[in-house]
Structure formats: C-alpha cells, structure tokens
Coordinates of C-alpha atoms and ligand atoms in Angstrom, one line a residue:
M54 CA 36.8 -16.1 -13.9
K55 CA 35.9 -14.4 -17.2
T56 CA 32.1 -14.4 -16.8
L57 CA 32.4 -12.8 -13.3
A58 CA 34.6 -10.0 -14.6
A59 CA 32.3 -9.3 -17.5
Y60 CA 29.3 -9.4 -15.2
K61 CA 30.9 -6.9 -12.8
A62 CA 31.9 -4.6 -15.7
H63 CA 28.3 -4.6 -16.9
L64 CA 27.0 -3.8 -13.4
R65 CA 29.5 -0.9 -13.1
E66 CA 28.1 0.5 -16.4
I67 CA 24.6 0.4 -15.0
G68 CA 25.7 1.8 -11.7
K69 CA 27.4 4.8 -13.2
L70 CA 24.4 5.6 -15.3
N71 CA 22.1 5.2 -12.2
S72 CA 24.4 7.7 -10.4
A73 CA 23.9 10.2 -13.2
L74 CA 20.1 9.6 -13.0
A75 CA 20.1 10.1 -9.2
L76 CA 21.9 13.4 -9.6
L77 CA 19.5 14.6 -12.3
Q78 CA 16.6 13.7 -10.1
W79 CA 18.1 15.4 -7.0
D80 CA 18.6 18.6 -9.1
Q81 CA 15.0 18.3 -10.4
R82 CA 13.7 18.3 -6.8
T83 CA 15.9 20.9 -5.3
C84 CA 17.1 23.7 -7.6
L85 CA 16.0 23.1 -11.2
P86 CA 14.5 26.4 -12.6
P87 CA 10.8 25.9 -13.5
K88 CA 11.3 26.2 -17.2
G89 CA 13.9 23.4 -17.2
H90 CA 11.4 20.7 -16.1
E91 CA 10.1 19.7 -19.5
A92 CA 13.5 19.0 -21.1
R93 CA 14.7 17.4 -17.8
A94 CA 11.8 14.9 -17.9
E95 CA 12.9 13.8 -21.3
T96 CA 16.6 13.5 -20.4
I97 CA 15.6 11.4 -17.4
G98 CA 13.3 9.3 -19.5
K99 CA 16.0 8.6 -22.0
L100 CA 18.6 7.7 -19.4
A101 CA 16.1 5.5 -17.5
K102 CA 15.4 3.6 -20.8
I103 CA 19.1 2.9 -21.3
V104 CA 19.4 1.7 -17.8
F105 CA 16.4 -0.5 -18.2
E106 CA 17.8 -2.0 -21.4
L107 CA 21.1 -2.7 -19.8
G108 CA 19.3 -4.3 -16.8
T109 CA 17.3 -6.6 -19.0
A110 CA 20.1 -7.3 -21.7
D111 CA 20.3 -10.9 -22.9
K112 CA 24.0 -10.7 -22.2
L113 CA 23.3 -10.1 -18.5
G114 CA 20.9 -13.0 -18.5
R115 CA 23.6 -15.3 -19.8
Y116 CA 26.1 -14.1 -17.1
L117 CA 23.5 -14.7 -14.4
E118 CA 22.7 -18.2 -15.7
K119 CA 26.4 -19.2 -15.5
L120 CA 27.1 -17.5 -12.2
E121 CA 24.0 -18.9 -10.5
V122 CA 25.4 -22.4 -10.7
E123 CA 29.0 -21.3 -9.9
D124 CA 30.4 -22.7 -6.6
G125 CA 33.4 -20.6 -5.9
L126 CA 31.8 -17.2 -5.5
S127 CA 32.4 -15.0 -2.5
L128 CA 29.6 -14.1 -0.1
E129 CA 29.3 -10.7 -1.8
D130 CA 29.3 -12.0 -5.3
R131 CA 26.7 -14.6 -4.5
A132 CA 24.5 -11.9 -3.0
S133 CA 25.0 -9.7 -6.1
V134 CA 23.9 -12.5 -8.3
R135 CA 20.9 -13.2 -6.1
V136 CA 19.8 -9.5 -6.0
V137 CA 20.5 -8.7 -9.7
G138 CA 19.0 -12.0 -10.9
K139 CA 15.8 -11.3 -9.0
D140 CA 15.5 -7.8 -10.5
Y141 CA 16.3 -9.2 -13.9
R142 CA 13.6 -11.8 -13.8
R143 CA 11.0 -9.4 -12.5
H144 CA 11.8 -6.9 -15.3
K145 CA 11.7 -9.7 -17.9
A146 CA 8.5 -11.1 -16.6
I147 CA 6.4 -8.2 -17.8
P148 CA 5.7 -8.0 -21.5
P149 CA 7.2 -4.7 -22.8
S150 CA 3.9 -3.7 -24.5
L151 CA 2.0 -4.2 -21.2
F152 CA 4.6 -2.2 -19.3
E153 CA 4.4 0.6 -21.9
R154 CA 0.6 0.8 -21.5
F155 CA 1.1 0.8 -17.7
A156 CA 3.6 3.8 -17.9
V157 CA 1.1 5.8 -19.9
A158 CA -1.9 4.9 -17.7
R159 CA 0.3 5.7 -14.6
S160 CA 1.1 9.1 -15.7
R161 CA -2.6 9.8 -16.4
S162 CA -3.5 8.4 -13.1
E163 CA -1.0 10.5 -11.2
S164 CA -2.3 13.7 -12.7
A165 CA -5.9 12.6 -12.2
W166 CA -5.0 12.0 -8.5
E167 CA -3.5 15.5 -8.1
K168 CA -6.7 17.1 -9.4
A169 CA -9.0 14.7 -7.5
R170 CA -7.2 15.4 -4.3
A171 CA -7.3 19.2 -4.8
A172 CA -11.0 19.0 -5.4
S173 CA -11.6 16.2 -2.9
D174 CA -13.4 14.3 -5.6
F175 CA -12.8 10.5 -5.4
E176 CA -15.2 9.7 -8.2
S177 CA -13.1 11.4 -10.9
F178 CA -10.1 9.3 -9.7
Q179 CA -11.9 6.0 -9.3
P180 CA -11.6 4.7 -12.9
H181 CA -7.8 5.5 -12.8
L182 CA -7.4 3.7 -9.6
E183 CA -9.4 0.7 -10.9
E184 CA -6.9 0.6 -13.8
M185 CA -3.9 0.8 -11.5
V186 CA -5.3 -2.1 -9.4
D187 CA -5.9 -4.1 -12.5
F188 CA -2.3 -3.6 -13.7
A189 CA -0.9 -4.5 -10.3
R190 CA -3.0 -7.8 -10.3
R191 CA -1.7 -8.6 -13.8
F192 CA 1.9 -7.8 -12.8
A193 CA 1.5 -10.1 -9.7
E194 CA 0.5 -13.0 -12.0
Y195 CA 3.5 -12.4 -14.2
Y196 CA 5.9 -12.1 -11.3
G197 CA 4.5 -15.3 -9.7
Y198 CA 3.7 -16.1 -6.1
K199 CA 2.9 -19.1 -3.9
E200 CA 0.0 -18.0 -1.8
N201 CA -1.2 -14.5 -2.3
P202 CA -0.8 -12.2 -5.3
Y203 CA 0.0 -9.5 -2.8
D204 CA 3.2 -11.4 -2.0
A205 CA 4.5 -10.8 -5.5
L206 CA 4.1 -7.0 -5.0
I207 CA 5.5 -6.7 -1.5
E208 CA 8.6 -8.6 -2.7
G209 CA 9.5 -5.5 -4.7
F210 CA 9.9 -3.5 -1.5
E211 CA 10.6 -6.0 1.2
P212 CA 12.4 -9.1 -0.2
G213 CA 11.3 -12.3 1.5
M214 CA 8.3 -10.8 3.2
T215 CA 4.7 -12.0 2.6
G216 CA 1.2 -10.7 3.2
R217 CA 0.7 -13.5 5.7
E218 CA 3.8 -12.4 7.7
V219 CA 2.7 -8.8 7.6
R220 CA -0.7 -9.8 9.0
G221 CA 1.1 -11.8 11.6
V222 CA 3.0 -8.9 13.0
M223 CA 0.1 -6.5 12.7
A224 CA -2.4 -8.5 14.7
P225 CA -0.7 -8.2 18.1
L226 CA 0.1 -4.6 17.4
R227 CA -3.5 -3.7 16.7
E228 CA -4.7 -5.6 19.7
R229 CA -2.4 -3.7 22.1
L230 CA -2.0 -0.3 20.3
V231 CA -5.7 0.6 19.9
P232 CA -6.6 0.2 23.6
F233 CA -3.3 1.8 24.7
L234 CA -4.0 4.8 22.6
K235 CA -7.5 5.1 24.1
R236 CA -6.1 4.9 27.6
L237 CA -3.4 7.4 26.9
L238 CA -5.9 10.0 25.6
A239 CA -8.4 9.4 28.4
E240 CA -6.2 9.0 31.4
G241 CA -2.8 10.5 30.4
A242 CA -1.5 14.0 31.1
R243 CA -1.2 15.7 27.7
P244 CA 2.2 17.5 27.5
D245 CA 2.3 21.2 27.3
T246 CA 3.3 22.3 23.8
S247 CA 2.4 26.0 24.0
F248 CA 6.0 27.2 24.2
L249 CA 6.7 25.7 20.7
R250 CA 4.3 28.2 19.2
G251 CA 5.9 31.1 17.4
S252 CA 7.6 32.3 14.3
F253 CA 11.0 30.7 13.5
S254 CA 13.1 32.1 10.6
A255 CA 14.3 29.6 8.0
D256 CA 17.9 30.8 8.5
R257 CA 17.9 29.8 12.1
Q258 CA 16.0 26.6 11.5
R259 CA 18.7 25.7 9.0
A260 CA 21.4 26.5 11.5
L261 CA 19.6 24.1 14.0
S262 CA 19.3 21.3 11.4
L263 CA 23.0 21.7 10.6
R264 CA 23.9 21.4 14.3
A265 CA 21.8 18.2 14.6
L266 CA 23.3 16.6 11.5
E267 CA 26.9 17.5 12.7
A268 CA 26.2 15.9 16.1
M269 CA 24.9 12.7 14.4
G270 CA 28.2 12.5 12.5
Y271 CA 26.8 13.0 9.1
D272 CA 29.8 13.6 6.9
F273 CA 29.5 17.0 5.2
A274 CA 32.6 16.3 3.1
A275 CA 30.4 13.6 1.5
G276 CA 27.1 15.4 1.6
R277 CA 25.1 18.6 1.8
L278 CA 21.8 20.0 3.1
D279 CA 19.3 21.6 0.8
T280 CA 15.5 22.3 0.9
A281 CA 12.8 20.4 -0.9
V282 CA 9.0 20.4 -0.7
H283 CA 9.0 16.7 0.2
P284 CA 12.2 16.0 2.1
F285 CA 14.3 13.1 0.7
T286 CA 17.8 11.7 0.7
S287 CA 19.7 11.0 -2.5
S288 CA 22.9 9.0 -2.9
T289 CA 25.3 8.4 -5.8
G290 CA 27.6 6.4 -3.6
P291 CA 29.0 6.6 0.0
N292 CA 30.9 9.7 -0.8
D293 CA 28.0 11.8 -2.1
V294 CA 24.9 11.4 0.0
R295 CA 22.7 14.5 0.0
V296 CA 19.9 15.3 2.5
T297 CA 17.0 17.7 2.2
T298 CA 14.6 19.3 4.6
R299 CA 11.9 22.0 4.5
F300 CA 11.3 25.0 6.7
V301 CA 7.8 25.8 7.9
E302 CA 7.9 29.2 9.6
N303 CA 5.5 28.4 12.5
D304 CA 6.7 24.8 13.0
L305 CA 10.2 24.5 14.4
L306 CA 10.0 20.7 14.9
S307 CA 9.1 19.9 11.3
S308 CA 12.5 20.8 9.9
L309 CA 14.5 19.5 12.8
Y310 CA 12.8 16.1 12.8
S311 CA 12.9 15.7 9.0
S312 CA 16.6 16.5 9.2
L313 CA 17.1 13.8 11.8
H314 CA 15.0 11.4 9.7
E315 CA 16.8 12.1 6.5
G316 CA 20.1 12.1 8.4
G317 CA 19.4 8.6 9.5
H318 CA 18.8 7.5 5.9
A319 CA 22.0 9.4 4.9
L320 CA 24.2 7.7 7.6
Y321 CA 23.1 4.4 6.2
D322 CA 24.1 5.3 2.7
Q323 CA 27.4 6.9 3.8
G324 CA 28.1 3.8 5.8
I325 CA 27.7 1.2 3.0
S326 CA 31.0 -0.5 2.2
P327 CA 32.8 1.3 -0.7
E328 CA 33.6 -2.2 -2.2
L329 CA 29.9 -2.7 -2.9
Q330 CA 29.6 0.3 -5.1
W331 CA 28.1 -0.5 -8.5
T332 CA 27.7 -4.2 -7.7
G333 CA 23.9 -4.1 -7.3
L334 CA 24.4 -4.3 -3.5
D335 CA 25.1 -0.6 -2.8
E336 CA 21.7 0.3 -1.4
G337 CA 19.9 -0.4 1.8
A338 CA 18.7 -4.0 2.4
S339 CA 15.1 -3.0 1.8
F340 CA 12.7 0.0 2.1
G341 CA 11.8 -1.2 5.6
I342 CA 15.4 -1.6 6.8
H343 CA 16.3 1.9 5.3
E344 CA 13.3 3.3 7.1
S345 CA 14.4 1.7 10.4
Q346 CA 17.5 3.7 10.3
S347 CA 15.7 7.0 9.8
R348 CA 13.1 6.2 12.4
L349 CA 15.8 5.1 14.9
W350 CA 17.5 8.5 14.7
E351 CA 14.3 10.5 14.4
N352 CA 12.3 8.9 17.2
M353 CA 14.3 6.5 19.4
I354 CA 17.2 9.0 19.7
G355 CA 15.8 12.4 18.6
R356 CA 12.7 12.0 20.7
S357 CA 14.4 10.7 23.9
L358 CA 15.1 12.6 27.1
P359 CA 18.9 12.1 26.9
F360 CA 18.8 13.7 23.4
W361 CA 17.1 16.7 24.8
T362 CA 19.5 16.9 27.7
F363 CA 22.2 17.3 25.1
F364 CA 20.4 19.3 22.5
R365 CA 18.6 21.9 24.7
P366 CA 21.6 24.2 25.0
I367 CA 22.1 24.1 21.3
L368 CA 18.4 24.9 20.8
T369 CA 18.5 27.9 23.1
Q370 CA 21.7 29.2 21.5
V371 CA 19.9 29.3 18.1
F372 CA 16.6 30.3 19.6
P373 CA 17.1 32.2 22.8
E374 CA 13.3 32.7 23.1
L375 CA 13.0 29.0 23.9
S376 CA 15.3 29.1 27.0
S377 CA 12.6 28.6 29.6
P378 CA 11.4 25.0 29.0
S379 CA 13.5 22.4 30.7
A380 CA 14.9 19.3 28.8
D381 CA 12.1 17.3 30.4
A382 CA 9.4 19.7 29.2
L383 CA 10.9 19.7 25.7
W384 CA 11.1 15.9 25.7
R385 CA 7.4 15.7 26.6
A386 CA 6.4 18.3 24.1
V387 CA 8.0 16.6 21.2
N388 CA 6.2 13.4 22.1
V389 CA 2.6 14.6 22.1
V390 CA 0.2 12.1 20.7
E391 CA -2.6 13.3 18.5
P392 CA -4.7 10.9 16.4
S393 CA -4.9 12.7 13.1
L394 CA -6.3 12.1 9.7
I395 CA -3.0 12.4 7.9
R396 CA -0.4 9.7 7.9
V397 CA 2.7 11.9 7.3
E398 CA 1.8 14.0 10.4
A399 CA 1.2 11.0 12.6
D400 CA 3.1 10.5 15.9
E401 CA 4.9 7.3 16.9
V402 CA 1.9 5.7 18.7
T403 CA -0.6 6.2 15.9
Y404 CA 1.6 5.9 12.8
N405 CA 1.4 2.2 12.4
L406 CA -2.4 2.3 12.7
H407 CA -2.5 4.4 9.5
I408 CA -0.4 1.7 7.8
M409 CA -2.6 -1.2 9.0
L410 CA -5.6 0.4 7.4
R411 CA -3.8 0.9 4.1
F412 CA -2.4 -2.7 4.2
E413 CA -5.9 -4.2 4.8
L414 CA -7.4 -2.2 2.0
E415 CA -4.7 -2.9 -0.6
D416 CA -4.5 -6.6 0.3
G417 CA -8.3 -6.7 -0.3
L418 CA -8.0 -4.8 -3.6
I419 CA -5.3 -7.0 -5.0
N420 CA -7.2 -10.1 -3.9
G421 CA -10.4 -8.9 -5.5
K422 CA -12.2 -8.8 -2.1
I423 CA -12.7 -5.1 -2.1
A424 CA -14.0 -2.9 -4.9
V425 CA -12.4 0.5 -5.5
A426 CA -15.8 2.1 -5.4
D427 CA -16.1 1.1 -1.7
L428 CA -12.8 2.5 -0.6
P429 CA -13.9 5.9 0.8
D430 CA -16.5 4.3 3.1
L431 CA -14.1 1.5 4.2
W432 CA -11.5 4.1 4.9
R433 CA -13.8 6.2 7.1
D434 CA -14.9 3.2 8.9
A435 CA -11.4 1.9 9.7
M436 CA -10.2 5.4 10.8
G437 CA -13.0 5.6 13.3
R438 CA -12.2 2.1 14.7
Y439 CA -8.5 2.5 14.9
L440 CA -7.9 6.2 15.5
G441 CA -11.2 7.5 16.7
V442 CA -11.2 10.2 14.0
T443 CA -13.2 10.2 10.8
P444 CA -12.4 12.3 7.7
T445 CA -15.2 14.5 6.4
D446 CA -13.7 14.7 2.9
D447 CA -11.7 12.3 0.7
A448 CA -8.8 14.7 0.4
S449 CA -7.9 14.0 4.0
G450 CA -9.1 10.4 3.6
V451 CA -8.5 7.9 0.8
L452 CA -7.0 10.5 -1.5
Q453 CA -4.1 11.7 0.8
D454 CA -1.3 9.4 -0.4
V455 CA 0.3 9.4 -3.8
H456 CA 1.4 5.7 -3.8
W457 CA -1.7 4.0 -5.2
S458 CA -2.1 6.5 -8.0
A459 CA 1.4 5.5 -9.2
G460 CA 0.5 1.8 -9.0
L461 CA 2.6 1.3 -5.9
F462 CA 0.9 -1.5 -4.0
G463 CA 2.8 -3.4 -1.3
Y464 CA 4.9 -0.3 -0.4
F465 CA 3.0 0.8 2.8
P466 CA 4.1 -2.1 5.0
S467 CA 7.7 -1.0 4.7
Y468 CA 6.9 2.1 6.8
M469 CA 5.5 0.0 9.6
L470 CA 8.3 -2.7 9.3
G471 CA 10.8 0.2 9.6
N472 CA 9.3 1.2 13.0
L473 CA 9.4 -2.4 14.2
Y474 CA 12.9 -3.2 13.0
A475 CA 14.1 0.1 14.5
A476 CA 12.7 -0.8 17.9
Q477 CA 14.3 -4.3 17.8
V478 CA 17.7 -3.0 16.6
F479 CA 17.6 -0.2 19.2
A480 CA 16.8 -2.8 22.0
T481 CA 19.9 -4.8 21.1
L482 CA 22.0 -1.6 20.9
Q483 CA 20.8 -0.7 24.4
E484 CA 21.5 -4.1 25.8
E485 CA 25.0 -4.1 24.4
T486 CA 25.7 -0.5 25.5
P487 CA 24.8 0.0 29.1
D488 CA 25.9 3.7 29.1
L489 CA 24.1 4.5 25.9
D490 CA 21.8 7.1 27.6
A491 CA 24.8 8.9 29.2
R492 CA 26.6 9.0 25.8
I493 CA 23.5 10.5 24.1
A494 CA 23.1 13.0 26.9
R495 CA 26.6 14.4 26.3
G496 CA 26.2 14.3 22.5
D497 CA 28.6 11.4 22.0
F498 CA 27.2 9.5 19.1
A499 CA 30.4 8.0 17.8
L500 CA 29.9 4.6 19.3
L501 CA 26.3 4.4 18.4
R502 CA 27.0 5.4 14.8
G503 CA 29.9 3.0 14.6
W504 CA 27.7 0.2 15.9
L505 CA 25.0 0.8 13.3
Q506 CA 27.6 1.0 10.5
D507 CA 29.3 -2.2 11.7
R508 CA 26.1 -4.2 12.2
V509 CA 23.7 -2.8 9.5
H510 CA 25.0 -0.2 7.1
R511 CA 28.2 -1.6 5.7
F512 CA 26.4 -4.7 4.3
G513 CA 24.2 -2.8 1.9
K514 CA 22.0 -5.5 0.2
V515 CA 24.3 -8.4 1.1
Y516 CA 21.6 -9.9 3.4
E517 CA 17.8 -10.0 3.0
P518 CA 15.9 -8.0 5.6
K519 CA 14.8 -10.9 7.8
E520 CA 18.3 -12.4 7.8
L521 CA 19.9 -9.0 8.6
V522 CA 17.5 -8.4 11.5
K523 CA 18.4 -11.9 12.8
R524 CA 22.1 -11.3 12.5
V525 CA 21.9 -7.9 14.2
T526 CA 19.5 -8.8 17.0
G527 CA 19.8 -12.6 17.3
K528 CA 16.0 -12.9 16.9
E529 CA 13.4 -13.2 14.2
P530 CA 11.6 -9.9 13.5
D531 CA 9.1 -9.5 16.3
S532 CA 6.7 -6.6 17.0
A533 CA 7.0 -7.2 20.8
Y534 CA 10.0 -4.8 20.9
F535 CA 8.1 -2.0 19.4
L536 CA 5.1 -2.6 21.7
S537 CA 7.2 -2.5 24.8
Y538 CA 9.1 0.5 23.6
I539 CA 5.9 2.4 22.9
T540 CA 4.0 1.5 26.1
R541 CA 7.0 2.1 28.4
K542 CA 7.9 5.5 26.8
Y543 CA 4.4 6.9 26.5
S544 CA 3.3 5.7 29.9
E545 CA 6.1 7.9 31.2
V546 CA 5.5 10.9 28.8
Y547 CA 1.8 10.8 29.7
R548 CA 2.4 10.0 33.4
L549 CA 0.1 6.9 33.3
A550 CA -0.2 5.1 36.5
E551 CA 1.4 1.7 36.4
R552 CA -1.1 -1.0 35.9
G553 CA -0.4 -4.7 36.5
Ligands
ZN150 ZN1 12.2 7.8 5.4

C-alpha cells in the first residue's frame, strides 16, 4: 500500500531527527562544556522546530486520514496510526501563536521559579504560575475532554486515564496508607542505619553501580553509565540506551538506588522490539508504565531481602568497611521510613502521599476551584494531614518541584501510577515464578528480565497503559496490590505485631 509506505518513511525521518535531538540533550546534561550551552540551546531549538513541523505536516494529516479507515493494517500499524494520530491532533489543536506565547512565558516562568525557590519567595513566582495555569486551562479546552479539563492534560502523560480514575485509585490508598504510616512510626522498630554513615569515594560508588547494572543484565554494548546532576536515562533506540547517576560522598545509597532506578528504565528501552524503531511506537507505553519498570527494579527487587542476600558480598568487596552488617540488617536499613518534606527523597510508604497532595491541588487549579495565591497554605495543611510534617518555608513546600513552572499539569499522577503498576506486575511475576526469591538471592535475573521483556518491554507503545496492565496481569489496574505489598513488607521491616 503506497500510503502506508509513505507514512512509514515520514515517521522514519522524524525518528532519526528525534534520535539526534536526544543525543544532543544527553550531551547537554552530561558533558557539554559550560561555554557550549548557548549555542547548543539554539541548535536544539532549531532541530525541535523541524521535528514539530514534520509532526504537524499536512502531508502526515492526509496519510493518517486514509490509514485511519483502512481495514487491512497489522496490529502494530494500527497502533502506530492511533498513537501518531493522537499526537498530531493534539499538536494541531493549539493555535501556533498561542503556543509561541506559551513557550516565551514558560521560559520566563522557569527562571522565575529557580530564583523564587532559591529565595523561598512564593510571591515573586505567583504571577508566573497563574499564567501557566491559565495556559494549561486554555490548552485543555483546545484538546477537548468529556468530563474534566484535567483529563485533557493527563492524557498527554497517561493515555486513556482520567482524573476520576486517578481519584478512584487514590481514595483507598489514602484511607489505608495514612493510618498505616502512623502506626509504623508509633509502634514499629525503626531500623538501625548508623552503619551507612561514612565517606564513600565516587570511584568506588561507580564500581558498585556498575556491578548492580551488570547483575540486572543491562547491556553495556548498547549503553553506558555517566554522571548527571539529576539522573536520567536517554535512548536513541534499543541499541543505544544510556543511564546516568550521581555520587554523593556521604550517601552511598543515593547512587546505588538511582542506578537501579535508571537501570530499570534502561532495560525497558533496550527491550523494545527493534521492528518498532521509528514507527512512533518505540517508547514506553506511558510515563506511568515506564516508571513502573524503574520502581520495580529499584524497590521491589533492589530493596528486598533476597537482593541483599545476593548483593552483600559485592558491597563488602567494594566497601570492606561495611562487612559487619548482615544481609538482614542491610535490608532493614535501606527500607527506613521517614516522612519528609521533599518528594524526591521520599521512601516507598510516603511517596504516594506526596503525589496525592499534588494531584488534589493541580486538579483544583485546573478546575478553577483553587486560587494560586492559596497554594502555600493548602500545601502546608495537606502535608500536616498526610505526612505529619509541615514545611516552614516555601522552598521545601510548594516551590520544590519544577513541573508546574514549566506548565506540566497532569504529570504527577504518573509517578504514583508507576508504583501501583509495579506492584501489580510484580505480584503476577511472583505468582508465575515460585522460585523468584531464590533466583534473586543468587543473582540470577535472566528469567525475571526475560519475563518483563516478553510481557511488557517489547511492545513499546503498541498497547495503551490500562490494556497493557490487563494483558500482563489479567486484571484492571488496582491499588490493592500496592497496599498489600506495602503493609506486608513494612510490617516485617518494622516488626509490627500482626493485627487481625
Ligand atoms: Zn524514573
């Protein structure tokens, strides 16, 4: 079919330019000399503009129109038309002049946020945030929605998900997590973490991260490890997927767990079927599904007792000063629960509470039920109710995340959904693999990695998140898996007496 061939050729062109863009951005965040940033920003801007033009070209619109009513397409081609068509319409929906004004306002807002956060001065940021909320509300109207303008925004991160559904999974989580956290802190035995204090050289931390990535089965012939201030993973296709981490001298766990986290993202990207490259399907199914893979490796595996049974000898080889704690003691120490003000430092139990707070606020903002001026107070109040801690300044409160300053509303739920999907997928994996713990305890991750690739990774964006979860686990996305994972694990870590 001529149209299909022309459509695919067009996508390949976009895909190759996107690969170049990804590489320029990777370089920008890892090793670009300081003086190179200005010219690099221009190069990236130019290339991004070309990609945008190709992605909204009338020619592409005509291909899509024909292919959308074509019966004989394969599963993958149909998925490609669905995904590319959706992006095309979203991009086309926003008048170019409005988008240009947004881009200018966003860049002002981002630098205002940086200054406001440094000075902990919400008032100076408030007018910019008001502007960003206003843009988001206008975009939502252009994108269109059935029930809630928030739905139009979340669609950009979690296709097929709505604000109502997010609220639906959050309610039982909040009901159970908040009292469980209180009980854990009041009645539980806090793990000893004193042996993790010390000074750990970057070289040896790097050696440890490399050992962890090797054990997971991250393919170093198709990737590399570098350092970045904010660790991330960058892919230009399954054969070039790069991870980054950062080394904090007095915090050994920070680099190890960010390597496991990014390693989880990287295995996903390395595992996407090569046939999907440059078809619009060569990415994770959604932000939430991608995050589920990183959280699964970081937490469900990396923070398990079997993992520490396997990894303790490697740790003591690299850091002989850590040879006294047992695997059990290490396992407990890496699972300490500490309600904190900062989301990115949150443990598994409290993390989702940070997300709930943000979701409730941004849903209110987009629906015009909350005024930007009231955010700092609302933030403090919710932190107190959910986590029992209250920020004394806005830098560690409402100003801590970059997302809203960049106009990203509807993004936060993906982090929570990632945790929930991870627990559900992991429960299925455990059910189907009775000797999973024994395998992890001897460092045999081949079956586990193969299972994830076969059931999740290889499909890329072929299935929407909810459908993928259902295919993998046989059930609709359900927060009960996460709740039972958390309560069971942390009752053990904190030695809580069983209660009926
Ligand atoms: Zn992540």
